[in-house]
Short mmCIF file of C-alpha atoms in Angstrom, two decimals:
data_model
loop_
_atom_site.label_atom_id
_atom_site.label_comp_id
_atom_site.label_asym_id
_atom_site.label_seq_id
_atom_site.Cartn_x
_atom_site.Cartn_y
_atom_site.Cartn_z
CA MET R 1 126.01 150.61 124.21
CA ILE R 2 127.24 150.02 120.53
CA PHE R 3 124.10 149.05 117.48
CA GLU R 4 125.14 147.72 114.32
CA ARG R 5 124.14 149.48 110.97
CA ASP R 6 120.77 147.43 111.10
CA GLY R 7 119.48 149.63 114.68
CA ALA R 8 120.95 146.35 116.66
CA ASP R 9 122.38 146.45 119.68
CA VAL R 10 125.52 144.81 120.40
CA PRO R 11 125.86 144.12 124.17
CA VAL R 12 130.10 143.53 124.83
CA VAL R 13 132.30 145.61 123.19
CA ILE R 14 136.40 143.95 122.96
CA VAL R 15 139.13 145.89 122.30
CA GLY R 16 141.96 144.31 120.26
CA ALA R 17 141.95 141.14 117.75
CA GLY R 18 145.37 139.71 119.30
CA PRO R 19 144.95 136.40 120.15
CA VAL R 20 142.70 137.28 123.33
CA GLY R 21 139.97 139.26 122.11
CA VAL R 22 139.44 136.68 118.87
CA THR R 23 139.05 134.44 121.28
CA ALA R 24 136.76 136.14 123.74
CA ALA R 25 134.82 136.57 120.55
CA LEU R 26 134.47 133.02 119.62
CA LEU R 27 133.38 132.46 123.23
CA LEU R 28 131.14 134.56 123.67
CA ALA R 29 129.53 133.67 119.83
CA ARG R 30 129.55 130.28 121.04
CA ARG R 31 127.27 130.88 123.77
CA GLY R 32 125.05 133.58 121.93
CA VAL R 33 125.93 137.05 122.50
CA ARG R 34 126.44 138.86 120.32
CA SER R 35 129.47 141.51 120.43
CA VAL R 36 131.61 143.07 117.54
CA VAL R 37 135.50 143.01 118.35
CA LEU R 38 137.59 146.90 117.18
CA GLU R 39 141.25 147.16 116.20
CA ARG R 40 143.41 149.51 115.22
CA HIS R 41 145.30 147.78 112.34
CA ARG R 42 143.58 147.40 109.09
CA ASP R 43 145.64 144.45 108.27
CA ILE R 44 146.89 141.63 109.84
CA TYR R 45 149.38 142.87 113.10
CA PRO R 46 153.15 141.77 111.28
CA LEU R 47 154.97 141.32 114.36
CA PRO R 48 154.06 137.48 117.16
CA ARG R 49 152.31 138.51 119.59
CA ALA R 50 152.63 135.49 120.83
CA GLY R 51 154.91 131.90 121.02
CA ALA R 52 153.67 129.30 123.02
CA TYR R 53 150.90 128.20 124.84
CA ASP R 54 150.00 126.19 128.30
CA ASP R 55 147.44 123.99 128.79
CA GLU R 56 144.83 126.40 130.47
CA VAL R 57 145.18 128.26 127.00
CA ARG R 58 144.66 124.79 125.13
CA ARG R 59 141.71 123.89 126.98
CA ILE R 60 140.26 127.66 126.32
CA LEU R 61 140.55 127.39 122.44
CA GLN R 62 139.01 123.89 123.39
CA ALA R 63 136.35 125.40 124.53
CA ALA R 64 136.70 128.19 121.81
CA GLY R 65 136.18 125.57 118.82
CA VAL R 66 139.96 126.01 117.47
CA GLY R 67 141.86 124.00 119.85
CA GLU R 68 142.54 121.14 116.97
CA GLU R 69 143.57 123.52 114.46
CA ILE R 70 145.36 124.98 117.17
CA ALA R 71 147.39 122.00 118.26
CA ALA R 72 147.99 121.34 114.39
CA MET R 73 150.20 124.07 114.18
CA ALA R 74 151.88 123.71 117.32
CA ARG R 75 154.63 122.03 118.43
CA PRO R 76 154.44 120.64 122.54
CA THR R 77 157.95 120.89 124.31
CA LYS R 78 159.14 119.13 127.13
CA GLY R 79 160.83 122.13 128.77
CA LEU R 80 162.36 126.03 128.46
CA ARG R 81 165.91 126.63 128.28
CA LEU R 82 166.78 130.19 129.61
CA LEU R 83 171.21 131.16 128.37
CA ASP R 84 172.99 134.05 128.49
CA ALA R 85 174.86 135.98 125.15
CA ARG R 86 177.22 133.23 125.91
CA HIS R 87 175.05 129.94 126.16
CA ARG R 88 175.07 129.49 129.20
CA VAL R 89 172.04 128.34 131.44
CA MET R 90 170.95 131.02 133.76
CA ALA R 91 166.88 129.17 133.98
CA GLU R 92 165.58 125.52 133.29
CA PHE R 93 161.85 124.69 133.26
CA ARG R 94 161.08 121.01 132.57
CA ARG R 95 157.21 119.78 131.32
CA THR R 96 155.54 116.50 131.61
CA GLU R 97 154.08 114.95 128.84
CA HIS R 98 150.34 116.39 129.72
CA GLY R 99 149.44 118.77 132.27
CA LEU R 100 145.99 118.48 134.64
CA HIS R 101 143.56 119.04 131.52
CA GLY R 102 145.07 116.47 129.66
CA TYR R 103 147.15 118.86 126.97
CA PRO R 104 151.41 118.89 126.72
CA GLN R 105 152.39 121.27 129.39
CA THR R 106 153.60 124.01 126.40
CA SER R 107 153.10 124.35 122.93
CA MET R 108 154.74 126.80 120.65
CA PHE R 109 154.10 127.64 117.10
CA ASP R 110 155.80 129.98 114.77
CA GLN R 111 153.48 133.39 113.24
#
């Protein structure tokens, strides 16, 4: 059990303040569960940890209360094309406009 400075116990410890850790903390807080997030970096991590998310992640972000804010920074995609060093298509994945949850199947964003 982790204890805060005031002596109160914190039942959940989340290791890492990346996208998953912060989302977990938000979801727990919305349900009234206290948590503490431990992160080894003092400043915001300088490299991207994600560059795209799917409709399932959007549903989770919506439940965490940040779905609209994140969506405002994202660009829905129509698919993904993987190219080799000579720019030849290696694979292609097409996406429908909306996935099972009513959100774009894939959205990309800059970090």
